[in-house]
Coordinates of C-alpha atoms and ligand atoms in Angstrom, one line a residue:
M142 CA 88.2 -93.7 11.7
V143 CA 91.8 -93.1 10.7
R144 CA 92.4 -96.8 11.0
L145 CA 89.4 -97.5 8.8
A146 CA 90.6 -95.0 6.2
Q147 CA 94.0 -96.6 6.2
R148 CA 92.6 -100.1 5.7
L149 CA 90.6 -98.8 2.7
I150 CA 93.6 -97.0 1.1
R151 CA 95.8 -100.0 1.5
I152 CA 93.6 -102.0 -0.8
D153 CA 94.2 -101.2 -4.5
S154 CA 90.9 -100.4 -6.1
C155 CA 92.3 -98.3 -9.0
N156 CA 89.9 -98.1 -11.9
P157 CA 90.4 -99.4 -14.5
P158 CA 89.8 -102.2 -13.6
G159 CA 88.1 -101.2 -10.3
N160 CA 88.1 -104.6 -8.6
E161 CA 86.3 -103.1 -5.6
A162 CA 85.2 -106.3 -4.0
W163 CA 88.0 -106.3 -1.5
V164 CA 87.6 -102.8 -0.4
A165 CA 83.8 -103.4 -0.2
R166 CA 84.5 -106.4 2.1
V167 CA 86.5 -104.3 4.5
L168 CA 83.9 -101.6 4.6
A169 CA 81.1 -104.1 5.2
E170 CA 83.2 -105.9 7.9
E171 CA 83.7 -102.7 9.8
A172 CA 80.1 -101.6 9.5
D173 CA 78.9 -105.1 10.6
A174 CA 81.2 -105.1 13.6
A175 CA 79.7 -101.8 14.7
G176 CA 76.2 -103.3 14.7
L177 CA 75.0 -101.6 11.5
R178 CA 73.0 -103.5 8.9
V179 CA 75.0 -104.4 5.8
T180 CA 74.0 -105.7 2.5
T181 CA 76.1 -106.2 -0.6
D182 CA 75.1 -106.3 -4.3
E183 CA 77.4 -107.7 -7.0
V184 CA 77.3 -105.3 -9.9
A185 CA 79.8 -107.4 -12.0
A186 CA 82.4 -110.0 -11.2
G187 CA 84.7 -108.6 -8.5
R188 CA 82.7 -105.5 -8.2
T189 CA 80.4 -105.0 -5.2
N190 CA 78.2 -102.1 -4.1
V191 CA 77.8 -102.0 -0.3
T192 CA 74.8 -100.6 1.6
V193 CA 75.1 -99.8 5.3
R194 CA 71.9 -99.0 7.1
L195 CA 71.4 -97.3 10.5
P196 CA 67.7 -98.0 11.1
G197 CA 65.5 -95.3 12.5
S198 CA 62.4 -95.7 14.7
G199 CA 60.2 -95.9 11.7
A200 CA 58.3 -92.7 12.7
D201 CA 59.4 -91.1 9.4
P202 CA 59.6 -93.1 6.1
R203 CA 62.1 -90.6 4.7
T204 CA 65.7 -91.8 4.3
L205 CA 68.9 -89.8 4.3
V206 CA 71.4 -91.2 1.9
Y207 CA 75.2 -90.8 2.3
C208 CA 76.8 -91.6 -1.1
G209 CA 80.4 -92.4 -2.0
H210 CA 82.5 -94.5 -4.3
L211 CA 84.9 -97.4 -3.7
D212 CA 87.1 -97.0 -6.7
T213 CA 90.0 -94.6 -7.3
V214 CA 91.9 -93.4 -10.3
T215 CA 95.2 -95.1 -11.1
V216 CA 98.4 -93.9 -9.4
G217 CA 99.9 -92.5 -12.6
T218 CA 103.5 -92.7 -13.8
T219 CA 105.1 -90.0 -11.8
P220 CA 106.8 -91.5 -8.7
W221 CA 105.2 -90.7 -5.4
T222 CA 107.0 -89.3 -2.3
R223 CA 105.3 -92.0 -0.2
D224 CA 103.8 -95.3 -1.1
P225 CA 100.3 -94.6 -2.7
F226 CA 99.0 -97.7 -0.9
G227 CA 101.0 -97.2 2.3
A228 CA 98.4 -95.0 4.1
E229 CA 101.1 -93.4 6.2
V230 CA 100.2 -90.7 8.6
V231 CA 103.0 -88.1 8.7
D232 CA 102.7 -84.7 10.4
G233 CA 98.9 -84.9 10.6
L234 CA 98.5 -85.9 7.0
L235 CA 97.2 -89.3 5.7
W236 CA 98.9 -90.2 2.4
G237 CA 97.7 -92.4 -0.4
R238 CA 95.6 -92.9 -3.5
G239 CA 92.0 -92.3 -2.5
S240 CA 92.8 -90.4 0.7
V241 CA 91.0 -87.4 -0.8
D242 CA 88.9 -89.1 -3.5
M243 CA 87.3 -90.6 -1.6
K244 CA 88.2 -93.4 0.8
G245 CA 88.6 -90.6 3.4
G246 CA 85.1 -89.4 2.8
L247 CA 83.8 -93.0 3.0
A248 CA 85.6 -93.6 6.3
A249 CA 84.2 -90.3 7.6
M250 CA 80.6 -91.1 6.6
L251 CA 80.7 -94.6 8.0
S252 CA 82.3 -93.3 11.2
G253 CA 79.6 -90.7 11.6
M254 CA 77.0 -93.4 11.4
I255 CA 78.8 -95.6 13.9
A256 CA 79.0 -92.6 16.3
I257 CA 75.2 -92.2 16.1
R258 CA 74.7 -95.9 16.7
R259 CA 77.0 -95.8 19.8
S260 CA 75.3 -92.7 21.2
G261 CA 72.0 -94.6 21.4
V262 CA 70.2 -91.8 19.6
R263 CA 67.2 -93.1 17.7
L264 CA 66.5 -91.1 14.6
P265 CA 62.9 -91.1 13.2
G266 CA 64.1 -92.4 9.8
D267 CA 67.0 -94.4 8.4
V268 CA 70.4 -93.2 7.4
V269 CA 71.9 -95.3 4.6
L270 CA 75.4 -95.3 3.2
R271 CA 75.7 -96.3 -0.4
A272 CA 79.3 -97.2 -1.3
L273 CA 79.3 -97.7 -5.0
V274 CA 81.7 -99.1 -7.6
G275 CA 82.9 -97.6 -10.8
E276 CA 82.4 -93.8 -10.3
E277 CA 85.8 -92.9 -11.9
V278 CA 85.0 -94.6 -15.2
D279 CA 81.3 -95.3 -16.0
C280 CA 79.4 -94.9 -12.8
A281 CA 78.5 -98.6 -13.0
G282 CA 77.6 -98.8 -9.3
A283 CA 75.3 -95.8 -9.4
Q284 CA 73.6 -97.0 -12.6
H285 CA 73.0 -100.4 -11.0
L286 CA 71.6 -98.8 -7.8
L287 CA 69.2 -96.6 -9.9
A288 CA 68.1 -99.5 -12.1
T289 CA 67.4 -101.8 -9.1
G290 CA 65.2 -99.2 -7.4
G291 CA 67.6 -98.4 -4.6
M292 CA 67.0 -94.7 -4.7
A293 CA 63.2 -94.9 -4.2
E294 CA 63.5 -94.4 -0.4
A295 CA 65.9 -91.4 -0.7
A296 CA 64.5 -88.1 0.6
W297 CA 67.9 -86.4 0.8
M298 CA 71.4 -87.3 -0.5
V299 CA 74.8 -86.1 0.6
V300 CA 77.7 -87.1 -1.6
G301 CA 80.9 -87.2 0.4
E302 CA 83.3 -86.2 -2.4
P303 CA 86.0 -83.8 -1.4
T304 CA 84.9 -80.2 -1.1
G305 CA 87.2 -79.0 1.6
L306 CA 84.1 -79.0 3.9
R307 CA 82.3 -76.5 1.7
A308 CA 78.6 -77.1 1.1
V309 CA 78.6 -77.6 -2.7
V310 CA 75.2 -76.9 -4.2
A311 CA 76.1 -77.1 -7.9
H312 CA 78.4 -79.2 -10.0
K313 CA 78.9 -79.4 -13.7
G314 CA 77.8 -82.1 -16.0
C315 CA 79.8 -83.8 -18.8
A316 CA 78.7 -84.6 -22.3
R317 CA 81.1 -86.5 -24.6
L318 CA 80.3 -86.4 -28.3
R319 CA 81.9 -88.6 -30.9
V320 CA 82.0 -87.3 -34.4
V321 CA 82.8 -89.9 -37.1
V322 CA 83.5 -88.8 -40.7
R323 CA 83.1 -91.5 -43.3
G324 CA 85.1 -91.6 -46.5
V325 CA 85.9 -94.2 -49.1
G326 CA 89.0 -96.4 -48.8
A327 CA 91.4 -96.7 -51.7
H328 CA 95.0 -97.7 -52.5
A329 CA 97.2 -94.8 -51.4
S330 CA 98.5 -94.5 -54.9
R331 CA 95.0 -93.7 -56.1
P332 CA 93.7 -91.0 -53.8
D333 CA 91.6 -89.8 -56.7
V334 CA 89.2 -92.8 -56.4
G335 CA 88.8 -92.6 -52.7
V336 CA 87.3 -90.1 -50.3
N337 CA 89.9 -89.2 -47.6
A338 CA 88.1 -89.1 -44.3
I339 CA 91.0 -87.4 -42.4
L340 CA 91.0 -84.5 -44.9
K341 CA 87.2 -84.2 -44.7
M342 CA 87.5 -84.1 -40.9
A343 CA 90.2 -81.5 -41.1
R344 CA 87.8 -79.2 -43.0
V345 CA 85.1 -79.3 -40.4
L346 CA 87.1 -79.7 -37.2
Q347 CA 87.6 -76.0 -36.4
E348 CA 83.9 -75.3 -37.0
L349 CA 83.0 -78.1 -34.5
A350 CA 85.4 -76.7 -32.0
A351 CA 83.8 -73.3 -32.3
V352 CA 80.2 -74.6 -31.6
D353 CA 78.7 -72.5 -28.9
V354 CA 78.2 -74.7 -25.9
S355 CA 77.5 -72.0 -23.4
G356 CA 74.6 -72.3 -21.0
P357 CA 72.8 -70.0 -18.6
P358 CA 75.3 -68.3 -16.3
H359 CA 75.5 -69.9 -12.8
P360 CA 76.7 -67.8 -9.9
L361 CA 78.9 -70.6 -8.5
L362 CA 80.3 -72.2 -11.6
T363 CA 82.6 -71.1 -14.4
G364 CA 81.2 -71.2 -17.9
S365 CA 80.7 -74.4 -20.0
T366 CA 83.7 -75.6 -22.0
S367 CA 84.3 -77.8 -25.0
A368 CA 87.6 -79.6 -25.8
A369 CA 88.5 -81.9 -28.6
T370 CA 90.4 -84.6 -26.7
M371 CA 91.0 -87.6 -29.0
I372 CA 91.4 -88.1 -32.7
S373 CA 91.9 -91.3 -34.8
G374 CA 91.8 -92.1 -38.4
G375 CA 93.2 -94.4 -41.0
S376 CA 94.0 -98.1 -40.9
A377 CA 97.4 -98.4 -42.8
L378 CA 100.1 -96.3 -44.2
N379 CA 99.2 -97.2 -47.8
V380 CA 95.4 -96.9 -47.6
V381 CA 93.3 -93.8 -48.1
P382 CA 91.4 -93.6 -44.8
D383 CA 87.7 -94.4 -44.9
A384 CA 87.0 -93.1 -41.4
C385 CA 88.2 -90.4 -39.0
T386 CA 86.9 -90.0 -35.4
V387 CA 87.2 -87.0 -33.0
D388 CA 85.9 -87.0 -29.5
F389 CA 84.8 -83.9 -27.6
D390 CA 84.5 -83.5 -23.9
I391 CA 82.0 -80.8 -23.0
R392 CA 81.5 -79.6 -19.4
T393 CA 78.0 -78.1 -18.9
V394 CA 76.2 -76.0 -16.3
P395 CA 72.7 -76.6 -14.8
G396 CA 69.9 -75.8 -17.3
Q397 CA 71.7 -77.3 -20.3
D398 CA 70.4 -80.1 -22.4
H399 CA 73.1 -82.4 -23.7
R400 CA 71.0 -83.5 -26.7
E401 CA 70.5 -79.9 -27.7
I402 CA 74.3 -79.5 -27.8
A403 CA 74.6 -82.7 -29.9
A404 CA 72.0 -81.2 -32.3
R405 CA 74.2 -78.1 -32.7
F406 CA 77.1 -80.4 -33.8
E407 CA 74.7 -82.2 -36.2
A408 CA 73.8 -78.8 -37.7
V409 CA 77.5 -78.1 -38.5
L410 CA 77.8 -81.6 -40.1
A411 CA 74.6 -81.1 -42.1
D412 CA 75.9 -77.8 -43.4
A413 CA 79.1 -79.4 -44.4
A414 CA 77.2 -82.1 -46.3
R415 CA 75.2 -79.4 -48.2
R416 CA 78.5 -77.8 -49.4
D417 CA 80.2 -81.1 -50.2
P418 CA 78.3 -84.1 -51.6
D419 CA 81.1 -86.5 -50.6
F420 CA 80.9 -85.4 -47.0
Q421 CA 79.3 -88.0 -44.6
A422 CA 79.4 -87.8 -40.9
T423 CA 77.6 -88.7 -37.7
V424 CA 77.6 -87.5 -34.1
E425 CA 76.8 -89.6 -31.1
L426 CA 76.4 -88.7 -27.4
T427 CA 78.7 -91.4 -25.9
Y428 CA 78.7 -90.2 -22.3
D429 CA 76.1 -88.3 -20.6
R430 CA 76.4 -87.0 -17.0
A431 CA 74.0 -84.3 -16.0
P432 CA 74.8 -81.2 -14.1
V433 CA 73.4 -81.2 -10.6
T434 CA 72.1 -78.3 -8.5
I435 CA 70.0 -77.4 -5.5
S436 CA 68.7 -74.1 -4.1
P437 CA 71.1 -72.7 -1.5
D438 CA 67.9 -72.1 0.6
D439 CA 66.9 -75.8 0.5
A440 CA 66.3 -77.4 3.9
L441 CA 69.2 -79.9 3.2
V442 CA 71.7 -77.1 2.6
T443 CA 70.6 -75.4 5.8
A444 CA 70.9 -78.6 7.7
V445 CA 74.5 -79.3 6.4
Q446 CA 75.4 -75.7 7.3
G447 CA 73.8 -76.0 10.7
A448 CA 75.5 -79.4 11.5
A449 CA 78.9 -78.0 10.3
E450 CA 78.4 -74.9 12.4
T451 CA 77.6 -77.0 15.5
V452 CA 80.8 -79.0 15.0
L453 CA 83.2 -76.6 13.6
G454 CA 82.0 -73.4 15.1
R455 CA 81.7 -71.7 11.7
C456 CA 79.3 -71.8 8.9
P457 CA 80.7 -73.6 5.8
E458 CA 80.9 -71.7 2.6
I459 CA 78.4 -72.4 -0.2
G460 CA 80.2 -73.4 -3.3
G461 CA 80.2 -75.1 -6.7
V462 CA 82.7 -77.5 -8.3
G463 CA 83.7 -78.3 -11.9
F464 CA 83.9 -82.1 -11.5
F465 CA 80.8 -84.3 -11.6
T466 CA 79.9 -87.1 -9.2
D467 CA 77.6 -90.1 -9.0
A468 CA 74.8 -87.5 -8.3
S469 CA 74.8 -86.9 -12.1
V470 CA 73.3 -90.4 -12.4
L471 CA 71.3 -90.6 -9.3
Q472 CA 69.8 -87.1 -8.9
P473 CA 68.2 -86.0 -12.1
P474 CA 65.9 -89.0 -12.5
T475 CA 64.8 -89.0 -8.9
G476 CA 64.8 -85.3 -8.1
V477 CA 66.3 -86.0 -4.6
P478 CA 67.7 -82.9 -3.0
T479 CA 71.5 -83.3 -3.1
V480 CA 74.5 -81.6 -1.5
V481 CA 78.1 -82.5 -2.1
F482 CA 80.1 -82.2 1.2
G483 CA 83.2 -84.0 2.2
P484 CA 86.8 -83.7 3.5
G485 CA 89.9 -83.1 1.4
D486 CA 91.5 -80.6 -0.9
V487 CA 89.8 -80.5 -4.3
G488 CA 93.2 -79.6 -5.8
L489 CA 94.7 -83.0 -4.8
M490 CA 92.1 -85.1 -6.4
H491 CA 93.6 -87.5 -9.0
Q492 CA 97.1 -86.1 -8.2
T493 CA 100.4 -87.7 -7.4
D494 CA 101.1 -87.4 -3.6
E495 CA 97.3 -87.3 -2.8
R496 CA 97.0 -86.7 1.0
I497 CA 94.4 -85.5 3.5
S498 CA 94.4 -83.7 6.8
V499 CA 93.5 -86.1 9.6
S500 CA 91.8 -83.3 11.5
E501 CA 89.7 -82.4 8.5
L502 CA 88.7 -86.1 8.3
V503 CA 87.7 -86.0 11.9
D504 CA 85.7 -82.8 11.4
A505 CA 83.9 -84.4 8.5
A506 CA 83.0 -87.5 10.5
R507 CA 81.6 -85.3 13.3
V508 CA 79.5 -83.4 10.8
F509 CA 78.2 -86.7 9.3
A510 CA 77.3 -87.8 12.9
V511 CA 75.4 -84.6 13.7
L512 CA 73.7 -83.9 10.4
P513 CA 70.8 -86.5 10.6
A514 CA 69.6 -85.0 14.0
T515 CA 69.9 -81.5 12.5
L516 CA 67.9 -82.5 9.4
W517 CA 65.1 -84.2 11.4
Ligands
ZN102 ZN1 85.4 -89.1 -6.5

């Protein structure tokens, strides 16, 4: 498994641009060599989703889905202590971009499936690994999987993103809102005949930032947040700007409707337009990733805990995380019970010097090997 994780890390699949085809090929090769059924699906040029199937006896039509992503974030500009694509193992730690998020998790899930196959155990239903492209940018792989009906068979889903081997039953969602204020362009020497979109934006921006985005309190998650993250306006030094754009990144909790939050922004803009006849603005939901949650009493959660207890000798903590996963795309439309569980320190995701404990990787693989039999 460590060798597989190393092979995956040594292939650059930083996103943008993604370019996951090569890492997909290695995963497919390893799964095929172990006697598992492999299919690939090209989402875009150079970008391939991989499906690895461990067929059951057919006694139960329900399928357990293991889900992960093939891309990573970029390596950043800060120099690394070790080569981000070197995949060196030093003092029990495997170093490299994607070791935590989440080539380590992919290697652990596939290795768990290979272990089941080698054991000769015949499960009543199928276990399917979906290794998807694009999670770090637009969830292109998950969108493609959903659109092509690939989730229809899923009865349960475990997303192998890093949780430090906690059973994560809730993660936040993300709504991005783009506010565009329109003005009227003019020569900079004649501001009196134009409408300055930057100044109009300035008058409403604090109000937008103060919009209440809070949702129902969740015992495992911190509250919802709103941050203005990008601003742009104007086209030249000598032109009164005819447009100004501000983007908001809003992190939400289960039970919140992103369109309802957008409507609150719209209300602020409508109010501004009533006060000022020259004020013109729109808001658009440009990115929509739903929060995901499951009852801690759900059978899937119990099975993950049971499998982990069998392997680790202790019951994993139930938790929540602030980041979102491909489950934001795959879970809400299908209603499939979903748990996030995987190896790696959440605090090292997307960081310089990303690294993962080899023993934690092995523990995760053992849990992924034992979970299906625990669930059935
Ligand atoms: Zn990830």
